CSV table of C-alpha atoms in Angstrom, one decimal:
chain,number,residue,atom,x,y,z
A,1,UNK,CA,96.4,90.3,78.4
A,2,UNK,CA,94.1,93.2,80.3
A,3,UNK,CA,95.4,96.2,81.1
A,4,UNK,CA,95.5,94.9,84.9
A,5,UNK,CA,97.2,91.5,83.6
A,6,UNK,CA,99.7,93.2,82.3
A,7,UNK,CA,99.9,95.5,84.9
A,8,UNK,CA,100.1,92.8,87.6
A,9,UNK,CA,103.3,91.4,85.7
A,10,UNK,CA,105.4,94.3,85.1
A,11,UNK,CA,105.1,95.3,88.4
A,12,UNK,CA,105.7,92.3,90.5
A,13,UNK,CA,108.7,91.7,87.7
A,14,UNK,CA,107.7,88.1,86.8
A,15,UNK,CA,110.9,86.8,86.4
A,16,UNK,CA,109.8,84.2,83.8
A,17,UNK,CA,107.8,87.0,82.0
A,18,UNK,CA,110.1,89.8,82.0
A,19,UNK,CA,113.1,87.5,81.0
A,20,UNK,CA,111.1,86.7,77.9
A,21,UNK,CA,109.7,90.3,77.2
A,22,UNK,CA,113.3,92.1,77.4
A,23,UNK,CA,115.0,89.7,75.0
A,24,UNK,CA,112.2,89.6,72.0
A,25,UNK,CA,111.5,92.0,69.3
A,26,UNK,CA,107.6,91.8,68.1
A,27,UNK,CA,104.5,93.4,66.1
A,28,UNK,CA,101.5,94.1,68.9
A,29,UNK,CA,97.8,94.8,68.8
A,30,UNK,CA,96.4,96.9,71.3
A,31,UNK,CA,92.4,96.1,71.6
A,32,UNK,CA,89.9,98.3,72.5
A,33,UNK,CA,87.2,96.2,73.4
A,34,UNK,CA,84.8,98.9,73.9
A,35,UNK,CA,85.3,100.1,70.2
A,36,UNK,CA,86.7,97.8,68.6
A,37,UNK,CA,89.5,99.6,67.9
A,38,UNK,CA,92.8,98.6,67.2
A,39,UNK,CA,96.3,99.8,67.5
A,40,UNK,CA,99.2,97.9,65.9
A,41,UNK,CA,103.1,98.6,67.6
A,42,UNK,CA,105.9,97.3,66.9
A,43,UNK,CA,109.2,96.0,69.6
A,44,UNK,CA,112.5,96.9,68.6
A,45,UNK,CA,116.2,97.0,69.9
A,46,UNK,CA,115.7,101.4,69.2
A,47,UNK,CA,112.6,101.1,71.6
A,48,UNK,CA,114.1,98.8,74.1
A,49,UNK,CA,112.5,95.4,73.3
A,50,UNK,CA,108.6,94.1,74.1
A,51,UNK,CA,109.3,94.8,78.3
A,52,UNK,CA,109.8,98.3,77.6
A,53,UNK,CA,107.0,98.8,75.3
A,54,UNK,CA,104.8,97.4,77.2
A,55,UNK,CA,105.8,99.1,80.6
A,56,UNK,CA,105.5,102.4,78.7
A,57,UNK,CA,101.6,101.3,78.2
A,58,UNK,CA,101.2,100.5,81.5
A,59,UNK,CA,103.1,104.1,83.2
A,60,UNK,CA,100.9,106.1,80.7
A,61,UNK,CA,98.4,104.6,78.8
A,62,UNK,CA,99.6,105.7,75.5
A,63,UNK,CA,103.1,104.4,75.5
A,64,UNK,CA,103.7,108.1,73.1
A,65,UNK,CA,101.6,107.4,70.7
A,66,UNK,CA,99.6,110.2,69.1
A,67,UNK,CA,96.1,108.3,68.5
A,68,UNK,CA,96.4,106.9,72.1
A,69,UNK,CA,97.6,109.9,74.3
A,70,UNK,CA,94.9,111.5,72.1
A,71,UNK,CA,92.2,108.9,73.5
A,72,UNK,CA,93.9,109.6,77.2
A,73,UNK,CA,93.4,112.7,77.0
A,74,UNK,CA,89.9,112.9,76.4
A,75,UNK,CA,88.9,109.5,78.2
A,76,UNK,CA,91.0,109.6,80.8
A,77,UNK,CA,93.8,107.2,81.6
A,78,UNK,CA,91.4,104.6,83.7
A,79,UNK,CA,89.1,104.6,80.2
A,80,UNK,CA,92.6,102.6,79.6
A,81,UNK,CA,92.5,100.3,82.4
A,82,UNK,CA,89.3,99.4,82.0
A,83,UNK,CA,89.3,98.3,77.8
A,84,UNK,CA,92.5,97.7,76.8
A,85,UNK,CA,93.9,94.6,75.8
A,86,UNK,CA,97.7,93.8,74.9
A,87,UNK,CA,98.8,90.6,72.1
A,88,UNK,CA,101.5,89.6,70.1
A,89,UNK,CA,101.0,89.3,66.6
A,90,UNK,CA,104.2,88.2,65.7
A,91,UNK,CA,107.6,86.9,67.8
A,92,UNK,CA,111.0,87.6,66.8
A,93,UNK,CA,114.4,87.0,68.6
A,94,UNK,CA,116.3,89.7,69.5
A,95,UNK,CA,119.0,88.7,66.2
A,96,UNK,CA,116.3,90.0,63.6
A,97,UNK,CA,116.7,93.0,62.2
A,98,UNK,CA,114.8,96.1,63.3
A,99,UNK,CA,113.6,96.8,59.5
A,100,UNK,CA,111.9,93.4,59.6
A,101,UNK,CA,110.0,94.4,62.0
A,102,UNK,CA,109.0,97.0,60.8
A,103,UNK,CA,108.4,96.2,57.6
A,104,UNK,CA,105.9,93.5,59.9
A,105,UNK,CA,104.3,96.0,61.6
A,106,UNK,CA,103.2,98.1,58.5
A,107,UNK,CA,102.0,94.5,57.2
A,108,UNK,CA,99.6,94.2,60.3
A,109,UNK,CA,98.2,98.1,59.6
A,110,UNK,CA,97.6,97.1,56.0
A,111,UNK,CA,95.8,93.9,56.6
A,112,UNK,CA,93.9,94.7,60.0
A,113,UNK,CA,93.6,98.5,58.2
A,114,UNK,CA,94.2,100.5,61.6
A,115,UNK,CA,95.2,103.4,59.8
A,116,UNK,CA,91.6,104.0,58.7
A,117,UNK,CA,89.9,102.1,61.3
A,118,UNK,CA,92.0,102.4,64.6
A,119,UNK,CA,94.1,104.0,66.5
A,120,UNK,CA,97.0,104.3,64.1
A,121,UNK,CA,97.6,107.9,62.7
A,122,UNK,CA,100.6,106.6,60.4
């Protein structure tokens, strides 16, 4: 999804969508499609599910994340809008464990190596 997509559905509160973002867990990438850059995130019952990590992107841009606030900060939050793409990697129910996810999530950094390439500082 764009940043407006996404957008677009947290604010008019989808019922479809937002019933199946609050109940899953999930590994994310963020896209930077001016870059190329990537950031991989991770869902979890301690960060309040997909719906809440995503509606953190869309209030701030950086959703907390060091790299990101980082790239707000000296792009500006519309350099957000206007390049930033939101997908699931991976889908879990909300019965998974939160250390599966994780342990997914560090997977995704690994393979798609945003630690040295992207957005992710850890």
């Amino acid at each position: 999804l764009s940043y407006p997509a996404l957008k677009r559905i947290i604010d008019t509160g989808k019922s479809d969508w937002k019933a199946a973002l609050e109940n899953q867990k999930a590994v994310y990438v963020l896209t930077d499609t001016k870059t190329g850059k990537l950031y991989v995130g991770s869902a979890t019952s301690a960060n309040g599910m997909l719906l809440q990590r995503w509606n953190n992107y869309v209030d701030n841009g950086h959703g907390g994340n060091k790299e990101l606030r980082e790239l707000v900060d000296a792009e500006g939050f519309g350099y957000i809008k206007e390049n930033f793409q939101y997908s699931i990697i991976e889908n879990f129910n909300a019965r998974v464990d939160d250390a599966r996810i994780l342990q997914r999530e560090a997977y995704w950094k690994r393979v798609l190596r945003t630690r040295e390439f992207g957005y992710n500082a850890n």
